mmCIF file of C-alpha atoms and ligand atoms in Angstrom:
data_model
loop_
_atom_site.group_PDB
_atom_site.id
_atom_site.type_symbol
_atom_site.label_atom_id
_atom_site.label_comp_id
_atom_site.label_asym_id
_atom_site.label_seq_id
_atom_site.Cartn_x
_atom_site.Cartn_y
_atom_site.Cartn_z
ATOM 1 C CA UNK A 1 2.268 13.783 20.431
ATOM 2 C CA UNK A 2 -0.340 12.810 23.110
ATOM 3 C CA UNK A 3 -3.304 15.280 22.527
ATOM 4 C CA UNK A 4 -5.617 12.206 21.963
ATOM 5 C CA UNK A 5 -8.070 11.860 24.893
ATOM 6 C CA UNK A 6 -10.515 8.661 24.790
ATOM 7 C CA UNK A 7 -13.239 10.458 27.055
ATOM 8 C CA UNK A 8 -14.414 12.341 24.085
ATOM 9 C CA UNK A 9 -15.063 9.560 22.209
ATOM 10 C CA UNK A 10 -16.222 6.821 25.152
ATOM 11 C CA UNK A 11 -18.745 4.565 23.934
ATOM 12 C CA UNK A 12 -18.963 5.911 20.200
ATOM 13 C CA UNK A 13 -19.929 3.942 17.418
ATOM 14 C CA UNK A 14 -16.315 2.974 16.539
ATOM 15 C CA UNK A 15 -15.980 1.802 20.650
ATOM 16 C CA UNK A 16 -19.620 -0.285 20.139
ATOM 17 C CA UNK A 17 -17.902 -2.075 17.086
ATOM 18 C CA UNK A 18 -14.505 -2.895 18.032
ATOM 19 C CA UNK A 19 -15.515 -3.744 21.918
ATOM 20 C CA UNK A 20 -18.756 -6.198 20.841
ATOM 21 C CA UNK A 21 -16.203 -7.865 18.670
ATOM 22 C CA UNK A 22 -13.359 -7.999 21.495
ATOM 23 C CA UNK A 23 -16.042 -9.761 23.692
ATOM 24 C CA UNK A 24 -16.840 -12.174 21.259
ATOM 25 C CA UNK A 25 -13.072 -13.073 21.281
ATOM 26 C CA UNK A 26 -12.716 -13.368 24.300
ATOM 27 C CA UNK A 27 -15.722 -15.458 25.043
ATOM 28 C CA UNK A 28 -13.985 -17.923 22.555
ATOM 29 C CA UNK A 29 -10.514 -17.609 24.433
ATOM 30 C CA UNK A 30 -11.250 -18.385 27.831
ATOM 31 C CA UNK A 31 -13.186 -20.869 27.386
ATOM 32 C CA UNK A 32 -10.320 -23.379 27.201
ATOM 33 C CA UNK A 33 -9.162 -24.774 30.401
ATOM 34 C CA UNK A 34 -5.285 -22.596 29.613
ATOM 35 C CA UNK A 35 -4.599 -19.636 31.014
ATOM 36 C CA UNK A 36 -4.661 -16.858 28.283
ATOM 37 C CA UNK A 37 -2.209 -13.167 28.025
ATOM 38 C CA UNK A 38 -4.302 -9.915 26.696
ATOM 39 C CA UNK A 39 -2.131 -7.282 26.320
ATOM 40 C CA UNK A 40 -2.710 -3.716 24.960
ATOM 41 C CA UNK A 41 -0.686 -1.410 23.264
ATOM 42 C CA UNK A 42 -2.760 1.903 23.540
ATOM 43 C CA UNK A 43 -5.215 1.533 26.836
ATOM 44 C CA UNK A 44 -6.553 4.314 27.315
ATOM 45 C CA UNK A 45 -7.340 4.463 31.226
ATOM 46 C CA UNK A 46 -9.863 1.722 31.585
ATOM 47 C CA UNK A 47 -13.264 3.729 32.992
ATOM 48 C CA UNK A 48 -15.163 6.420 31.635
ATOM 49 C CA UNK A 49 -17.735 8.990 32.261
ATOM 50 C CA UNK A 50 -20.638 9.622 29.675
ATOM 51 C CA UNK A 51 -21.908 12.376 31.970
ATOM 52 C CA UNK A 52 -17.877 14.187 31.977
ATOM 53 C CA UNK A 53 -17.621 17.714 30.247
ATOM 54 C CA UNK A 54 -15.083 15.975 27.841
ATOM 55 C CA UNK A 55 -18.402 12.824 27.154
ATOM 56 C CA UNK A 56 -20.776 15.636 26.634
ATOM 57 C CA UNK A 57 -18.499 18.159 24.355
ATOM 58 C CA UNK A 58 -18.429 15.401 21.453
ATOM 59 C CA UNK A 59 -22.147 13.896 22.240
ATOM 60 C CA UNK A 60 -20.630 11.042 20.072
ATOM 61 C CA UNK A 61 -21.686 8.551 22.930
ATOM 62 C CA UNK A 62 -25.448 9.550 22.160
ATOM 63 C CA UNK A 63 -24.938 7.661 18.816
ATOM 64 C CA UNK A 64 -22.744 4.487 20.493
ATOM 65 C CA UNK A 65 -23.655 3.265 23.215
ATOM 66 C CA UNK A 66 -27.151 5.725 23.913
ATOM 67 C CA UNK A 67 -28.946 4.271 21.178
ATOM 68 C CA UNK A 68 -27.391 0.599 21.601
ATOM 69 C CA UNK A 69 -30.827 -1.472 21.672
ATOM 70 C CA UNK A 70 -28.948 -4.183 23.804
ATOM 71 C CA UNK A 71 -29.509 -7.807 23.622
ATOM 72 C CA UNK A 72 -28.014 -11.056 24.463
ATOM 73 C CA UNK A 73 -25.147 -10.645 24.145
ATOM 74 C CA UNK A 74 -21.434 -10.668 26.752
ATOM 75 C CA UNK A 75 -20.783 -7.349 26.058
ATOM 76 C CA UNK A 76 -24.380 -6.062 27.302
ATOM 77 C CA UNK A 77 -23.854 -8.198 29.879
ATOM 78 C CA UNK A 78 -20.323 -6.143 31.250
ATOM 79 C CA UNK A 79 -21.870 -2.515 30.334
ATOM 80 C CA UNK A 80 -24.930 -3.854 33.164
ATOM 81 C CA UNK A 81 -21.994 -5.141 35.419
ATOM 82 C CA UNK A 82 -19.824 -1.926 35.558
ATOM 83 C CA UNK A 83 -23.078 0.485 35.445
ATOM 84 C CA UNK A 84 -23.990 -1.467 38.720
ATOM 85 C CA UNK A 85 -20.825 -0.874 40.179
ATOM 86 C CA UNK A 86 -19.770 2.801 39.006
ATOM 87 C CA UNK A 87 -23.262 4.421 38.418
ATOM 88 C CA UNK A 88 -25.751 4.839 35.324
ATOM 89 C CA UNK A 89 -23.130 6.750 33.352
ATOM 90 C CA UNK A 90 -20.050 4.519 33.560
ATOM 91 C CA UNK A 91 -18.566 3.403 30.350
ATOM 92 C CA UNK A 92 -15.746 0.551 30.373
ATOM 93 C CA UNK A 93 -12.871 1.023 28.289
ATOM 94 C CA UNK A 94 -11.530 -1.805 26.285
ATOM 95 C CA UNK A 95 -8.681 -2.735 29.472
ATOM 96 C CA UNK A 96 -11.881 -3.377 31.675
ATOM 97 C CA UNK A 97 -13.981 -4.986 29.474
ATOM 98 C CA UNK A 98 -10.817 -7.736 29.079
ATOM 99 C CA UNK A 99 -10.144 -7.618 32.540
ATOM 100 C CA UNK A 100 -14.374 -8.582 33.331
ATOM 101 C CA UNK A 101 -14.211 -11.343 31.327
ATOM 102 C CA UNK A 102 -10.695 -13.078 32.291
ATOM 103 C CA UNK A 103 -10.195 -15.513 34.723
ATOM 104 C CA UNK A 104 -7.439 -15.346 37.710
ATOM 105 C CA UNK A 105 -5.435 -17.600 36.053
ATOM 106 C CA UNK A 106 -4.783 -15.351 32.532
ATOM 107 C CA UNK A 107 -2.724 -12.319 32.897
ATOM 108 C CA UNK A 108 -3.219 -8.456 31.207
ATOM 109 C CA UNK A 109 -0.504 -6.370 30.725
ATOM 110 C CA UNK A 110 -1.307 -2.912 29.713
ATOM 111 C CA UNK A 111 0.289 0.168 27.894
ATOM 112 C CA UNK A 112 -0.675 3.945 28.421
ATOM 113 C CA UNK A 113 2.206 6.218 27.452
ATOM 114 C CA UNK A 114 -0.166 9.507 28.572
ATOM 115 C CA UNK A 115 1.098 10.699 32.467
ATOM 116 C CA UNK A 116 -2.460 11.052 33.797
ATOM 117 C CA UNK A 117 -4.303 8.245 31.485
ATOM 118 C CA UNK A 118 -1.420 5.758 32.545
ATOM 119 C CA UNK A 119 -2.727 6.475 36.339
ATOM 120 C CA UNK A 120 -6.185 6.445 35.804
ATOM 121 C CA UNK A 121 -5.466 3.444 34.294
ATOM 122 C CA UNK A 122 -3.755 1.723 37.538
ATOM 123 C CA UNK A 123 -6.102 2.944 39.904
ATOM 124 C CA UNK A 124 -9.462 1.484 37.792
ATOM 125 C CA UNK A 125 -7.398 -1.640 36.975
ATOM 126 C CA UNK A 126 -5.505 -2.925 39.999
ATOM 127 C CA UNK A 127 -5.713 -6.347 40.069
ATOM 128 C CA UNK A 128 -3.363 -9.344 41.246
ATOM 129 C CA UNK A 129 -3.188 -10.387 37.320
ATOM 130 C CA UNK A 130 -3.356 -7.028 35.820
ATOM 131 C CA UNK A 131 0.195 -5.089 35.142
ATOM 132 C CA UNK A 132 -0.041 -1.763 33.658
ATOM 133 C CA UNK A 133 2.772 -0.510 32.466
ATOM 134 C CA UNK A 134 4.048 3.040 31.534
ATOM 135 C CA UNK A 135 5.961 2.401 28.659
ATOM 136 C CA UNK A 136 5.448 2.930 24.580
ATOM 137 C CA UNK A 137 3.169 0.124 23.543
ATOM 138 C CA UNK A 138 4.846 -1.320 20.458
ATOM 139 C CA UNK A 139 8.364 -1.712 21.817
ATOM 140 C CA UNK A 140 6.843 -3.150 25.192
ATOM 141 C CA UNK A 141 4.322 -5.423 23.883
ATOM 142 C CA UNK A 142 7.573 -6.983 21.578
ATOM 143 C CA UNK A 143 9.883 -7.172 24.631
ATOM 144 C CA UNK A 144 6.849 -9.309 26.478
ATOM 145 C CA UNK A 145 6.311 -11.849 23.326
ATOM 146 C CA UNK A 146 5.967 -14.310 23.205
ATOM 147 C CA UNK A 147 4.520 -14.896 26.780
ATOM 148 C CA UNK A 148 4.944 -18.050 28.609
ATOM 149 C CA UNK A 149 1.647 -18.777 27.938
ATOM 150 C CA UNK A 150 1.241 -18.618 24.388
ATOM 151 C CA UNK A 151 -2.159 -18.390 23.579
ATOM 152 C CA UNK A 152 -3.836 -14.664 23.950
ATOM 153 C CA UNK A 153 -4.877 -11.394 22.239
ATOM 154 C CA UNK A 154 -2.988 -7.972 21.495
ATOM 155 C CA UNK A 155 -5.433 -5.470 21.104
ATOM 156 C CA UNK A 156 -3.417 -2.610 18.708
ATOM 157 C CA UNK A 157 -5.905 0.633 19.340
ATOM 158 C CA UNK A 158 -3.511 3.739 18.233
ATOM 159 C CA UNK A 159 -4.677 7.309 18.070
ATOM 160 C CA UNK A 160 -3.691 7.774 14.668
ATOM 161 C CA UNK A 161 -2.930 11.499 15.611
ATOM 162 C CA UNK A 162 -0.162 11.747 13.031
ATOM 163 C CA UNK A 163 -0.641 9.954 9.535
ATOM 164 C CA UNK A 164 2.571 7.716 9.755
ATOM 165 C CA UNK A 165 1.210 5.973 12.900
ATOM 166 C CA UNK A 166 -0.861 3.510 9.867
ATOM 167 C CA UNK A 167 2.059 2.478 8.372
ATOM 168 C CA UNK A 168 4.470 2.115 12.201
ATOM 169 C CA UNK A 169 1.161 -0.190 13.620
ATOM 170 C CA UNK A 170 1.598 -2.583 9.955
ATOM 171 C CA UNK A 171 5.117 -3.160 10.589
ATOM 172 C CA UNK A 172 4.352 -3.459 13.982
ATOM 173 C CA UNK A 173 1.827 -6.011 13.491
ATOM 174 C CA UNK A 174 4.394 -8.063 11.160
ATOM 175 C CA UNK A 175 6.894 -8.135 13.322
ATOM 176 C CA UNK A 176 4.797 -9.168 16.197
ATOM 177 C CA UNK A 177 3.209 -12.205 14.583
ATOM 178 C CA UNK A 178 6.808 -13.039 14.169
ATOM 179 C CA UNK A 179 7.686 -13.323 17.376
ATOM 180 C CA UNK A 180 4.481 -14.251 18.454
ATOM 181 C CA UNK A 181 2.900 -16.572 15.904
ATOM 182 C CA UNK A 182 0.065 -18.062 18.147
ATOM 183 C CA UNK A 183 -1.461 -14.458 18.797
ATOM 184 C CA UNK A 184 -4.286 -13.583 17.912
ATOM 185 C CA UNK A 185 -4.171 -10.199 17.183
ATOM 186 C CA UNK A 186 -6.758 -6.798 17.065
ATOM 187 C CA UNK A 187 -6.111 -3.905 15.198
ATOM 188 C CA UNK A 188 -9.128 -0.688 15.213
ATOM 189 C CA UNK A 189 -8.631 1.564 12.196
ATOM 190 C CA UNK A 190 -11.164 4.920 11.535
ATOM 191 C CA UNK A 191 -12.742 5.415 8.055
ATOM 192 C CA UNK A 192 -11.365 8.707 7.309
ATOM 193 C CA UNK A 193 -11.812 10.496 3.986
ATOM 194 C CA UNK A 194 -8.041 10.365 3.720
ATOM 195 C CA UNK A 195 -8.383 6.720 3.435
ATOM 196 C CA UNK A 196 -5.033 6.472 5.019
ATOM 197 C CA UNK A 197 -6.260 2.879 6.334
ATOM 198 C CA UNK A 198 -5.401 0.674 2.877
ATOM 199 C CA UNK A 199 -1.387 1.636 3.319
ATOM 200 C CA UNK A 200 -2.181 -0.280 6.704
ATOM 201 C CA UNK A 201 -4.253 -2.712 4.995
ATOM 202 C CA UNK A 202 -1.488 -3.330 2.248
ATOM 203 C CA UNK A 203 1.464 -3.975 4.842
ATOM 204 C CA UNK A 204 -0.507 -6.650 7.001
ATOM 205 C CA UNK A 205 -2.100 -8.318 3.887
ATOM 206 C CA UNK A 206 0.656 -10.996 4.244
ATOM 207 C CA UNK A 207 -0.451 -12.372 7.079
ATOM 208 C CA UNK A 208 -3.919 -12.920 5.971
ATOM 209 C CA UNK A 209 -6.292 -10.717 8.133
ATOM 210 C CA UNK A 210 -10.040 -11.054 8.776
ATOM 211 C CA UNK A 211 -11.117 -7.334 7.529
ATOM 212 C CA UNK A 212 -14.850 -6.044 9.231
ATOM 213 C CA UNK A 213 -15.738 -2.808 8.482
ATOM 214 C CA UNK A 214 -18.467 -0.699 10.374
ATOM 215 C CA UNK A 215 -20.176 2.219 7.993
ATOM 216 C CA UNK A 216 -22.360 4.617 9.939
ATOM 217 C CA UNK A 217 -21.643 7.516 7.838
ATOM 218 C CA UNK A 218 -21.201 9.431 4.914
ATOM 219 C CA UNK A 219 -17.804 8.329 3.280
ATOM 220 C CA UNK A 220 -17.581 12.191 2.110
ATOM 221 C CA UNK A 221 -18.611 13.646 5.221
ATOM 222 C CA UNK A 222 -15.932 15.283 7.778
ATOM 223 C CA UNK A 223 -14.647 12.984 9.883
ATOM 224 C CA UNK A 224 -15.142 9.424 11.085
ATOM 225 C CA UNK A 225 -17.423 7.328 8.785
ATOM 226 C CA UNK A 226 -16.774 4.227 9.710
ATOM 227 C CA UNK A 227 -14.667 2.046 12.246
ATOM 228 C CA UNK A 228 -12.741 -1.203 11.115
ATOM 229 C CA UNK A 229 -11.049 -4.118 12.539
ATOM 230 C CA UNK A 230 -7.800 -6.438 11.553
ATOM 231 C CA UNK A 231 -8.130 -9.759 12.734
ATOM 232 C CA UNK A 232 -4.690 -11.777 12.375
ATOM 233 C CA UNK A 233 -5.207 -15.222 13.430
ATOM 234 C CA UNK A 234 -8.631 -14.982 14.380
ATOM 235 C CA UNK A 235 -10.468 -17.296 16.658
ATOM 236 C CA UNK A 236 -12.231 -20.580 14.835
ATOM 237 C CA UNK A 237 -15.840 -19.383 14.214
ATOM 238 C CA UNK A 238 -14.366 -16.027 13.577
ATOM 239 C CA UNK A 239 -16.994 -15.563 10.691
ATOM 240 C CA UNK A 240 -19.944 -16.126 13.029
ATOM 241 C CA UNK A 241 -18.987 -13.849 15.482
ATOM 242 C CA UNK A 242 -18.436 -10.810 13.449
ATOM 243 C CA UNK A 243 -21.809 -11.413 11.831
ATOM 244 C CA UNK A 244 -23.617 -11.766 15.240
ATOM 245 C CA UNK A 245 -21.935 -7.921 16.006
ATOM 246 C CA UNK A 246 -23.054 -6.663 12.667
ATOM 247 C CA UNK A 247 -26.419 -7.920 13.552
ATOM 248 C CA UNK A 248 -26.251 -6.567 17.062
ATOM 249 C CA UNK A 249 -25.219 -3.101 15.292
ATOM 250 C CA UNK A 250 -27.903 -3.517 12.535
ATOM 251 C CA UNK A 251 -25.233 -3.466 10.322
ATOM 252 C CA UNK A 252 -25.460 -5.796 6.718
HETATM 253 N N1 LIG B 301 -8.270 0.944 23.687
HETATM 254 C C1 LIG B 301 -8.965 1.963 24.449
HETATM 255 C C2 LIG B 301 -10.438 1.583 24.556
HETATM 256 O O1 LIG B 301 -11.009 1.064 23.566
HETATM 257 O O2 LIG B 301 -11.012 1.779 25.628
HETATM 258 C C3 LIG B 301 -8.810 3.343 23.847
HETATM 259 C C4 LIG B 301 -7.376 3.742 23.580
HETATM 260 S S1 LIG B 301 -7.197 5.350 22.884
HETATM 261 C C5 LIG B 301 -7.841 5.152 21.273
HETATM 262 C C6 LIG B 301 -5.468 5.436 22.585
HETATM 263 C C7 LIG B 301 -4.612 5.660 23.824
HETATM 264 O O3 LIG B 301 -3.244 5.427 23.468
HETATM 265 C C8 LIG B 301 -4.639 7.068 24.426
HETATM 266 O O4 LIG B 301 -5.000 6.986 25.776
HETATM 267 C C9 LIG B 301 -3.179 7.574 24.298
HETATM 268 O O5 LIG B 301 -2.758 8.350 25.406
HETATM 269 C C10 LIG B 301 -2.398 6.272 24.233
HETATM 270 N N2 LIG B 301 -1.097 6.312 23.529
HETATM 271 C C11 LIG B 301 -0.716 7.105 22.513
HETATM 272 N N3 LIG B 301 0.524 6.766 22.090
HETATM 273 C C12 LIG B 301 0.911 5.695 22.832
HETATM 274 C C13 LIG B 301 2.056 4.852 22.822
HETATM 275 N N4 LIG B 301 3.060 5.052 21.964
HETATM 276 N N5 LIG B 301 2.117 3.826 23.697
HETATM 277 C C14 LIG B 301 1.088 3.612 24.581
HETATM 278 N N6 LIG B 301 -0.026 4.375 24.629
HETATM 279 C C15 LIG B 301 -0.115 5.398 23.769
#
């Protein structure tokens, strides 16, 4: 099922978390002399409108990004670059917020399995080191791994349009840091009052994940509540950098 569209939900809460905290990461990453991999399994198609019908529908960007107070900080930094370049209203997906911040010597390899996302996608991204690929995102991400260079991110962002999609992304991740040990690897999650998140929580607890949680609602309410993030093999400093976000959120 591919109903899922990201422009309704560009630059949300849940996108403020998870893409402060991919920054951070990738600050961290490249700043070794070694070229680096990102690769994602759900893209998404890389650029966004917050003044599209589909942006203005939801409104949820009024309460991400619109009320953002900015600050020092590498992500702020990108959201300036691309609003230069695409106009006020431009909102980078996660793909181009990687793809910013990498250097010509690390490669990206991305996944979008939906027809006209997967060519949005290509046309915002082309780049020498940028592949994008048209392809299911877990089996493609396992036949790439582990890369020739070794060290890199995997950014896991599903839809979670059907319920079983928690437990498939677990396994997933387990079998990934298998073949891939040195990964570090990213995994977004709502807060839903289904709470279908700890059956994802309980597979990966094996390999000993950094959990950070974003509340900015009502765990009763309909809907989202919150946003979290897996963190398997996190970055040294790891601790720092997800407390600089919540700060950046005003989040305690
Ligand atoms: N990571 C993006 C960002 O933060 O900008 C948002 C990605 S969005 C939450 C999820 C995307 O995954 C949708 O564009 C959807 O079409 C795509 N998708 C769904 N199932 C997929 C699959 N099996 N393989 C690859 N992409 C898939």
């Amino acid at each position: 099922m591919l109903s899922y569209q990201h422009a309704y939900h560009a630059g949300n809460q849940a996108d403020l978390h998870k893409h402060m905290v991919l920054a951070e990461l990738l600050t961290f990453l490249t700043q070794k002399p070694r070229p680096i991999t990102y690769i994602e399994t759900h893209a998404g198609r890389g650029l966004y409108d917050l003044a599209s019908p589909e942006a203005l529908k939801t409104g949820e960007a009024e309460f991400g990004i619109g009320t953002a107070k900015g600050g020092d900080h590498p992500y702020f930094e990108i959201i300036d670059e691309i609003r230069e370049r695409h106009g006020a209203s431009a909102y980078p997906g996660s793909p181009l917020i990687a793809q910013s911040m990498l250097r010509p010597i690390d490669q990206l390899h991305l996944f979008e399995l939906h027809p006209q996302e997967h060519a949005a996608l290509k046309s915002n991204l082309a780049a020498p080191n940028t592949s994008v690929h048209f392809r299911d995102g877990f089996t493609g991400v396992l036949a790439l791994s582990p890369p020739k260079s070794n060290a890199g991110l995997v950014l896991i962002d599903p839809s979670y349009e059907v319920k079983t999609e928690y437990a498939l992304t677990g396994l997933f991740a387990l079998d990934l840091a298998k073949l891939w040990p040195k990964a570090t690897i990213v995994i977004w999650y709502p807060i839903l009052p289904a709470a279908r998140h700890h059956e994802l929580l309980s597979i990966v607890s094996p390999l000993n994940p950094f959990v950070d949680e974003y509340h900015f609602g009502d765990k009763n309410q309909r809907g989202m509540s919150g946003s979290g993030l897996i963190l398997i093999n996190p970055v040294p400093g790891a601790d720092q950098q997800l407390a600089r976000v919540r700060a950046l959120l005003g989040h305690t």
